[in-house]
Amino acid sequence: MTIVRFNDALKIAVRAVQELELPSTPEPRLLRDVYGRLRFALDCAESDYPPDAFASLAAVQSKLGVFATSAEVLTHDSFAFPKKVFEDPDWHLTRVDLGADEDGEPLGEIVVNMLDRQITGQDWLRPAAKAGDDSRRPHRIVFFGLKGGVGRSTALCMTAWGLARQGKRVLLIDFDLESPGISGLVLPSENVAEFGVVDWLIEDAVGQGDSVLPRMVAASPLAEATVDAIRVVAAIGQGESNYLAKLARAYADVPDDQGPQRLGQRLLRLVESLEKQECPDVVLIDSRAGLHDLAAVAITNISDTALLFATDSTQSWEGYRQMFSHWQQRPEIARRVRDRLTVVRALTPKSGRERGVERFQERAYELFAETLYDEIPAGSEAVQVDDESALFHPDKGDESAPHSPILIDWDERFQEFDPMLRPEHGGATQAQIDATFGALIKFALERVEEGNG
């Protein structure tokens, strides 16, 4: 008995279709269910498709082993509301690597239109559409890391402090719902607001999210010189005793007249409502670490700039390769996401710093070049202009490129650091903060001023 694996089923399906003589339209699509099983789908009635071609597609499905649901090829006749299925926004043109032939020669790749039904993970492929008055809202910067312990939250606090010193009104939002803590860095416990992000998700599900908005935000004393310069929305509200029960329900889709409101749509509404209420110059979001739906929402649906914290470790590079490869398979998504990404080299060692930074940038460039940057044909040159048809492949030394890292040096004084401590009580001085986080603060300030310009 031949065992068909998950990764092989898709290749078998598209290779078999490639060998068939089929009508040019409609092209067969692929629908993959939550178990990974595949069926062909035709955007027409069965009677409008040649019977021999229809039978050939059904025969291909039988070759998929346990990843075949049945011999049925889906058509308009398979659904009560076919328009709803075939116009689902989760259909994506998906690049499939066909592997190699028996002699080891690459077979190339093919692009197929696929609807991938997943229990989680769809938000990695759902960048939010730009609103008409998009330029009038504050710039949104997401702080993301594959793993904890790289100083992401401390960097966010210091960026908020630095922006407030420049006269910017900053709104911090904690999206790390399963490991919350940003409020503990920038707020005394007694100052935490009555409600948090999880409370809003629960209340919004029953139609009263707006009622808690005014009681979700607290002023941080981090920027003492400017009252209310830093405003904080915590994950957990003041005196919470039922957080786990709320968290277990927070990610649920909410029924709506237009269809289910998914997590990404709901959190985007929350951010937009908070922006309208608070009128900040910039929104800083502490994202959930790891390859989680909350991170997907923050990076693809909400961010204008996504800071990807990394160390020069195999874990970092392999994790980001998985993330980038997921986008790479959907070219239109990759093009929309890559422009907002910027790598942050966290905890940069001081010993061998120059060579270490050079090696890190080389690896970052290789990762982007192999996944998200456009491939440059022989004899061609990459161009970086607003023309969407132009190739996008910055040079390795381009300091404005997504792969060019912002450096944060390792400094023991910022390990287990309390940002609210005054220098005379053991806290960091302004000079020390600028020395470690100055490049990041400068980058954030430039993005904010570009966005508001």
C-alpha positions as a printed NumPy array, in Angstrom:
array([[  0.   ,   0.   ,   0.   ],
       [  1.405,   3.383,  -1.019],
       [  1.248,   5.958,   1.773],
       [  0.511,   9.49 ,   0.643],
       [  1.788,  12.242,   2.954],
       [  0.262,  15.695,   3.49 ],
       [  3.024,  17.5  ,   1.57 ],
       [  2.811,  15.045,  -1.325],
       [ -0.96 ,  15.055,  -1.847],
       [ -1.009,  18.559,  -3.292],
       [  1.883,  17.782,  -5.64 ],
       [  0.147,  14.617,  -6.867],
       [ -3.045,  16.534,  -7.56 ],
       [ -1.51 ,  19.422,  -9.509],
       [  0.94 ,  17.21 , -11.434],
       [ -1.866,  14.904, -12.511],
       [ -4.003,  17.826, -13.665],
       [ -1.031,  19.235, -15.553],
       [ -0.896,  16.018, -17.587],
       [ -4.613,  16.023, -18.438],
       [ -6.159,  17.606, -21.517],
       [ -8.676,  19.92 , -19.921],
       [-10.682,  22.928, -21.121],
       [ -8.933,  26.249, -20.612],
       [-11.847,  27.592, -18.563],
       [-12.845,  27.252, -15.898],
       [ -9.516,  26.077, -14.506],
       [ -9.817,  23.44 , -11.783],
       [ -9.404,  24.834,  -8.284],
       [ -8.443,  22.896,  -5.182],
       [-10.306,  22.899,  -1.889],
       [ -8.396,  21.468,   1.096],
       [-10.515,  20.7  ,   4.162],
       [ -9.51 ,  20.991,   7.84 ],
       [ -8.007,  17.474,   7.751],
       [ -5.905,  18.222,   4.662],
       [ -8.104,  16.23 ,   2.267],
       [ -8.373,  17.59 ,  -1.273],
       [-11.131,  17.974,  -3.84 ],
       [-11.262,  19.717,  -7.179],
       [-13.742,  22.546,  -7.586],
       [-15.084,  23.968, -10.85 ],
       [-16.684,  27.405, -10.974],
       [-19.54 ,  26.242, -13.203],
       [-22.417,  23.789, -13.281],
       [-21.502,  20.154, -13.945],
       [-23.532,  20.218, -17.166],
       [-21.309,  23.044, -18.482],
       [-18.117,  20.981, -18.228],
       [-17.117,  18.221, -20.694],
       [-18.039,  14.792, -19.21 ],
       [-14.704,  13.152, -20.147],
       [-12.692,  15.932, -18.475],
       [-14.961,  15.751, -15.449],
       [-14.371,  12.   , -15.139],
       [-10.603,  12.518, -15.464],
       [-10.589,  14.919, -12.521],
       [-12.565,  12.474, -10.424],
       [-10.019,   9.749, -11.277],
       [ -7.142,  11.963, -10.13 ],
       [ -8.79 ,  12.375,  -6.727],
       [ -8.752,   8.615,  -6.216],
       [ -4.914,   8.705,  -6.329],
       [ -4.688,  10.856,  -3.199],
       [ -5.081,   7.999,  -0.735],
       [ -6.271,   9.107,   2.686],
       [ -6.172,  12.713,   1.469],
       [ -9.059,  12.084,  -0.947],
       [-12.527,  12.793,   0.459],
       [-14.494,  11.153,  -2.343],
       [-14.569,  10.978,  -6.108],
       [-16.936,  13.935,  -6.247],
       [-15.656,  16.981,  -8.096],
       [-17.294,  20.08 ,  -6.628],
       [-19.34 ,  22.342,  -8.908],
       [-22.122,  24.892,  -8.502],
       [-24.475,  21.926,  -8.132],
       [-22.667,  20.866,  -4.94 ],
       [-23.705,  23.95 ,  -2.963],
       [-26.926,  25.713,  -2.031],
       [-25.148,  29.066,  -2.458],
       [-22.253,  28.48 ,  -4.888],
       [-21.506,  32.203,  -5.276],
       [-20.676,  32.41 ,  -1.569],
       [-18.181,  29.538,  -1.911],
       [-16.453,  30.556,  -5.137],
       [-16.199,  34.225,  -4.127],
       [-14.818,  33.454,  -0.669],
       [-11.898,  35.885,  -0.038],
       [ -9.81 ,  33.014,   1.342],
       [ -9.186,  31.612,  -2.149],
       [ -5.514,  32.307,  -2.868],
       [ -3.255,  31.711,  -5.837],
       [ -0.843,  29.226,  -4.276],
       [  2.596,  28.342,  -5.584],
       [  3.267,  24.577,  -5.507],
       [  6.793,  23.193,  -5.916],
       [  6.43 ,  19.993,  -7.966],
       [  9.64 ,  18.431,  -6.659],
       [ 11.918,  16.367,  -8.89 ],
       [ 11.56 ,  13.551, -11.43 ],
       [ 13.09 ,  10.073, -11.111],
       [ 16.464,  11.406, -12.269],
       [ 16.447,  14.191,  -9.678],
       [ 15.727,  16.945, -12.209],
       [ 13.538,  19.757, -10.819],
       [ 10.017,  19.796, -12.231],
       [  9.491,  23.478, -11.48 ],
       [  6.391,  24.899,  -9.89 ],
       [  2.801,  25.658, -10.734],
       [  0.303,  28.161,  -9.353],
       [ -3.122,  26.849,  -8.388],
       [ -6.156,  28.621,  -6.955],
       [ -6.752,  26.997,  -3.575],
       [ -9.126,  27.421,  -0.656],
       [ -7.349,  26.102,   2.43 ],
       [ -9.837,  25.422,   5.21 ],
       [ -7.885,  25.699,   8.471],
       [ -8.98 ,  25.617,  12.096],
       [ -6.461,  28.405,  12.783],
       [ -3.869,  30.271,  10.764],
       [ -5.93 ,  31.991,   8.069],
       [ -5.036,  35.425,   9.433],
       [ -1.472,  35.002,   8.131],
       [ -3.058,  35.431,   4.687],
       [ -5.516,  38.253,   5.381],
       [ -3.898,  41.685,   5.059],
       [ -6.501,  44.328,   5.781],
       [ -7.642,  46.514,   2.909],
       [ -6.58 ,  50.151,   3.143],
       [ -9.356,  52.509,   4.144],
       [-10.112,  55.673,   2.196],
       [ -8.899,  57.983,   4.97 ],
       [ -5.959,  55.736,   5.846],
       [ -3.407,  58.576,   5.768],
       [ -5.221,  60.407,   8.546],
       [ -4.844,  57.718,  11.208],
       [ -1.754,  57.137,  13.389],
       [  1.114,  54.933,  12.297],
       [  0.942,  51.421,  13.81 ],
       [  4.132,  49.59 ,  14.811],
       [  3.983,  45.935,  15.888],
       [  6.743,  44.386,  18.013],
       [  7.018,  40.651,  17.243],
       [  9.397,  37.864,  18.177],
       [  9.297,  34.125,  17.55 ],
       [ 10.408,  33.473,  21.127],
       [ 10.316,  35.356,  24.392],
       [ 13.426,  36.52 ,  26.197],
       [ 14.827,  38.713,  23.418],
       [ 13.921,  42.028,  25.035],
       [ 10.947,  42.795,  22.801],
       [  8.729,  44.253,  25.535],
       [ 11.562,  46.32 ,  27.023],
       [ 12.347,  47.671,  23.555],
       [  8.697,  48.614,  23.107],
       [  8.684,  50.511,  26.425],
       [ 11.875,  52.362,  25.581],
       [ 10.539,  53.236,  22.119],
       [  7.403,  54.659,  23.739],
       [  9.578,  56.662,  26.143],
       [ 11.736,  57.963,  23.304],
       [  8.764,  58.967,  21.144],
       [  7.07 ,  60.701,  24.085],
       [ 10.27 ,  62.711,  24.646],
       [  9.903,  63.906,  21.046],
       [  6.411,  65.188,  21.793],
       [  4.493,  62.24 ,  20.339],
       [  1.314,  60.971,  21.96 ],
       [  1.756,  57.187,  22.203],
       [ -0.846,  54.44 ,  22.612],
       [  0.431,  51.024,  23.779],
       [ -1.764,  47.947,  23.281],
       [ -0.953,  44.506,  24.708],
       [ -1.944,  41.772,  22.246],
       [  0.102,  39.125,  24.061],
       [ -3.059,  37.744,  25.652],
       [ -1.583,  34.401,  26.685],
       [  1.497,  35.917,  28.289],
       [  0.433,  39.459,  29.206],
       [  2.812,  41.813,  30.935],
       [  3.451,  45.081,  29.111],
       [  1.259,  46.93 ,  31.619],
       [  3.464,  45.686,  34.458],
       [  6.44 ,  47.425,  32.849],
       [  4.82 ,  50.812,  32.317],
       [  2.03 ,  50.995,  34.928],
       [  1.953,  50.645,  38.721],
       [ -0.527,  47.834,  39.467],
       [ -2.99 ,  50.256,  41.059],
       [ -3.065,  52.33 ,  37.836],
       [ -4.165,  49.509,  35.515],
       [ -7.494,  50.281,  33.841],
       [-10.69 ,  48.505,  34.825],
       [-10.956,  46.52 ,  31.58 ],
       [ -8.444,  44.939,  29.198],
       [ -8.347,  43.62 ,  25.625],
       [ -9.855,  40.273,  26.638],
       [-12.766,  42.049,  28.33 ],
       [-13.475,  43.934,  25.106],
       [-13.459,  40.697,  23.068],
       [-15.957,  39.129,  25.473],
       [-18.216,  42.184,  25.641],
       [-18.041,  42.779,  21.889],
       [-19.311,  39.235,  21.299],
       [-22.603,  40.234,  22.958],
       [-22.786,  43.644,  21.326],
       [-21.51 ,  45.912,  24.077],
       [-17.812,  46.377,  23.324],
       [-18.201,  50.155,  23.039],
       [-19.397,  50.355,  26.639],
       [-15.998,  49.316,  28.039],
       [-13.758,  51.385,  25.725],
       [-13.551,  54.489,  27.965],
       [-12.459,  52.301,  30.895],
       [ -9.733,  50.377,  29.034],
       [ -6.996,  53.028,  28.92 ],
       [ -4.619,  54.257,  31.641],
       [ -1.883,  56.91 ,  31.626],
       [  1.686,  55.693,  32.253],
       [  4.073,  57.687,  34.465],
       [  6.952,  56.54 ,  32.236],
       [  7.11 ,  59.906,  30.473],
       [  6.951,  62.214,  33.477],
       [  7.616,  65.391,  31.538],
       [  4.412,  65.082,  29.501],
       [  1.152,  64.155,  31.226],
       [ -0.793,  61.452,  29.347],
       [  1.951,  61.179,  26.684],
       [  1.879,  57.37 ,  26.996],
       [ -1.513,  55.688,  27.233],
       [ -1.748,  51.946,  27.899],
       [ -4.323,  49.28 ,  27.042],
       [ -3.524,  46.138,  29.035],
       [ -4.525,  42.574,  28.194],
       [ -5.955,  42.081,  31.7  ],
       [ -8.123,  44.563,  33.552],
       [ -7.777,  45.692,  37.166],
       [ -8.491,  42.974,  39.772],
       [ -9.308,  40.265,  37.218],
       [-10.098,  36.847,  38.74 ],
       [-11.716,  35.041,  35.802],
       [ -9.132,  35.604,  33.067],
       [ -8.67 ,  32.012,  31.872],
       [-12.412,  31.519,  31.377],
       [-12.546,  34.714,  29.313],
       [ -9.413,  33.846,  27.331],
       [-10.914,  30.476,  26.36 ],
       [-13.743,  32.356,  24.618],
       [-11.891,  35.4  ,  23.304],
       [-10.813,  33.981,  19.929],
       [-14.286,  32.881,  18.819],
       [-15.884,  34.187,  15.623],
       [-18.888,  36.414,  16.293],
       [-22.09 ,  36.118,  14.205],
       [-22.879,  39.115,  12.023],
       [-25.408,  39.975,   9.321],
       [-22.581,  39.98 ,   6.758],
       [-21.109,  36.667,   7.96 ],
       [-18.91 ,  35.719,  10.919],
       [-16.691,  38.443,  12.354],
       [-13.27 ,  36.812,  12.684],
       [-10.571,  37.612,  15.21 ],
       [ -8.622,  39.796,  12.789],
       [-11.662,  41.874,  11.885],
       [-12.615,  42.296,  15.532],
       [ -9.173,  43.366,  16.739],
       [ -8.851,  45.806,  13.846],
       [-12.156,  47.355,  14.934],
       [-10.843,  47.59 ,  18.487],
       [ -7.678,  49.387,  17.37 ],
       [ -9.641,  51.773,  15.163],
       [-12.06 ,  52.544,  18.033],
       [ -9.189,  53.208,  20.447],
       [ -7.492,  55.459,  17.893],
       [-10.68 ,  57.471,  17.488],
       [-11.071,  57.766,  21.259],
       [ -7.428,  58.536,  22.15 ],
       [ -6.176,  60.424,  19.037],
       [ -2.543,  59.197,  19.359],
       [  0.286,  60.043,  16.987],
       [  1.48 ,  56.43 ,  17.014],
       [  0.199,  53.045,  18.162],
       [  2.713,  50.485,  19.503],
       [  1.431,  46.903,  19.729],
       [  3.093,  44.15 ,  21.754],
       [  2.355,  41.049,  19.695],
       [  1.942,  37.495,  20.862],
       [  5.24 ,  35.617,  20.419],
       [  5.428,  32.598,  18.122],
       [  3.489,  31.52 ,  15.026],
       [  0.108,  32.3  ,  16.566],
       [ -3.103,  33.795,  15.153],
       [ -2.693,  36.884,  17.348],
       [  0.693,  37.528,  15.755],
       [ -0.815,  36.999,  12.312],
       [ -3.551,  39.53 ,  13.033],
       [ -1.079,  42.088,  14.351],
       [  1.415,  41.742,  11.478],
       [ -0.807,  41.229,   8.437],
       [ -4.102,  42.909,   9.381],
       [ -3.114,  45.838,  11.561],
       [  0.534,  46.895,  11.284],
       [  2.039,  49.585,   9.096],
       [  5.465,  48.518,  10.346],
       [  6.235,  45.093,  11.827],
       [  9.491,  44.798,  13.78 ],
       [ 10.74 ,  41.206,  13.703],
       [ 13.018,  40.583,  16.686],
       [ 15.674,  37.933,  16.109],
       [ 18.969,  36.655,  17.411],
       [ 21.635,  34.993,  15.281],
       [ 20.449,  31.499,  16.183],
       [ 19.251,  28.534,  14.149],
       [ 15.883,  28.719,  15.916],
       [ 15.332,  32.308,  14.794],
       [ 16.274,  31.711,  11.174],
       [ 14.302,  28.465,  10.831],
       [ 11.236,  29.998,  12.465],
       [ 11.251,  33.03 ,  10.204],
       [ 11.867,  30.82 ,   7.175],
       [  8.682,  28.88 ,   7.966],
       [  6.766,  32.135,   8.347],
       [  8.132,  33.707,   5.155],
       [  7.696,  30.483,   3.156],
       [  4.013,  30.448,   4.078],
       [  3.661,  33.884,   2.471],
       [  5.961,  32.949,  -0.415],
       [  3.484,  30.299,  -1.566],
       [  0.883,  33.064,  -2.01 ],
       [  2.695,  35.666,  -4.173],
       [  0.059,  38.416,  -3.908],
       [  0.18 ,  38.167,  -0.099],
       [  3.997,  38.186,  -0.034],
       [  4.05 ,  41.398,  -2.079],
       [  1.639,  43.118,   0.28 ],
       [  3.328,  42.026,   3.515],
       [  7.056,  42.368,   2.8  ],
       [  7.086,  46.169,   2.616],
       [  6.016,  46.509,   6.236],
       [  8.675,  44.158,   7.68 ],
       [ 11.913,  45.238,   9.366],
       [ 14.361,  42.968,  11.17 ],
       [ 15.65 ,  43.898,  14.634],
       [ 18.913,  42.304,  15.761],
       [ 18.202,  41.855,  19.473],
       [ 20.801,  41.321,  22.203],
       [ 23.719,  42.082,  19.88 ],
       [ 26.934,  40.849,  21.591],
       [ 29.676,  43.417,  22.05 ],
       [ 32.48 ,  40.922,  21.517],
       [ 33.195,  40.428,  17.813],
       [ 30.398,  42.902,  17.14 ],
       [ 31.393,  44.029,  13.651],
       [ 31.758,  40.533,  12.23 ],
       [ 28.655,  39.345,  14.094],
       [ 26.531,  42.145,  12.646],
       [ 27.885,  41.456,   9.164],
       [ 27.039,  37.747,   9.458],
       [ 23.545,  38.525,  10.773],
       [ 22.826,  40.874,   7.867],
       [ 24.072,  38.29 ,   5.367],
       [ 21.707,  35.693,   6.798],
       [ 18.801,  38.137,   6.885],
       [ 19.436,  39.055,   3.243],
       [ 19.611,  35.401,   2.208],
       [ 16.316,  34.681,   3.951],
       [ 14.462,  37.552,   2.294],
       [ 16.095,  36.93 ,  -1.103],
       [ 15.084,  33.252,  -1.079],
       [ 11.509,  33.822,   0.092],
       [  9.962,  37.303,  -0.137],
       [ 12.098,  39.246,  -2.61 ],
       [ 11.446,  38.856,  -6.328],
       [ 13.748,  36.534,  -8.219],
       [ 15.968,  38.457, -10.612],
       [ 16.25 ,  36.834, -14.081],
       [ 19.741,  36.585, -15.521],
       [ 20.782,  39.859, -17.115],
       [ 18.085,  41.867, -15.336],
       [ 18.328,  44.42 , -12.573],
       [ 16.065,  44.851,  -9.583],
       [ 14.205,  48.096,  -9.269],
       [ 12.557,  49.598,  -6.236],
       [  9.859,  51.981,  -7.392],
       [  6.155,  52.369,  -6.794],
       [  5.348,  50.433,  -9.947],
       [  3.795,  47.179,  -8.686],
       [  4.999,  45.354, -11.801],
       [  8.663,  46.183, -11.071],
       [ 10.964,  43.689,  -9.442],
       [ 11.59 ,  44.24 ,  -5.752],
       [ 14.97 ,  42.926,  -4.666],
       [ 17.053,  45.432,  -2.645],
       [ 20.834,  45.13 ,  -2.559],
       [ 22.383,  43.378,   0.422],
       [ 23.885,  46.673,   1.627],
       [ 20.693,  48.725,   1.238],
       [ 20.135,  50.202,   4.707],
       [ 16.472,  50.979,   3.968],
       [ 15.629,  47.384,   3.003],
       [ 13.532,  45.063,   5.205],
       [ 16.541,  42.773,   5.751],
       [ 18.801,  45.572,   7.029],
       [ 18.745,  45.11 ,  10.806],
       [ 18.11 ,  47.69 ,  13.495],
       [ 20.673,  46.932,  16.194],
       [ 19.97 ,  46.672,  19.915],
       [ 23.148,  45.925,  21.862],
       [ 23.131,  43.496,  24.754],
       [ 23.39 ,  45.392,  28.037],
       [ 23.017,  43.65 ,  31.383],
       [ 21.33 ,  46.677,  32.956],
       [ 18.314,  46.07 ,  30.688],
       [ 17.898,  42.44 ,  31.745],
       [ 14.983,  42.159,  34.214],
       [ 14.735,  45.907,  33.768],
       [ 12.128,  48.144,  35.431],
       [ 11.536,  51.108,  33.071],
       [  9.769,  53.099,  35.792],
       [ 12.78 ,  53.203,  38.127],
       [ 14.446,  56.603,  38.337],
       [ 18.245,  56.644,  37.688],
       [ 18.959,  57.544,  41.311],
       [ 17.138,  54.359,  42.364],
       [ 18.969,  52.045,  39.962],
       [ 17.139,  52.858,  36.726],
       [ 18.797,  53.67 ,  33.407],
       [ 19.813,  57.19 ,  32.471],
       [ 18.721,  58.932,  29.306],
       [ 22.214,  58.482,  27.848],
       [ 22.172,  54.738,  28.583],
       [ 18.748,  54.314,  26.967],
       [ 19.825,  56.261,  23.894],
       [ 23.025,  54.215,  23.589],
       [ 21.101,  50.926,  23.538],
       [ 17.771,  51.809,  21.918],
       [ 18.635,  55.015,  20.046],
       [ 18.634,  53.416,  16.581],
       [ 15.234,  51.823,  17.197],
       [ 13.734,  55.054,  18.558],
       [ 15.088,  57.006,  15.591],
       [ 13.656,  54.463,  13.145],
       [ 10.231,  54.573,  14.828],
       [ 10.22 ,  58.377,  14.852],
       [ 11.027,  58.487,  11.13 ],
       [  8.201,  56.049,  10.353],
       [  5.738,  58.063,  12.425],
       [  6.693,  61.357,  10.782],
       [  6.615,  59.818,   7.293],
       [  3.157,  58.442,   8.018],
       [  1.889,  61.776,   9.306],
       [  3.622,  63.836,   6.633]])
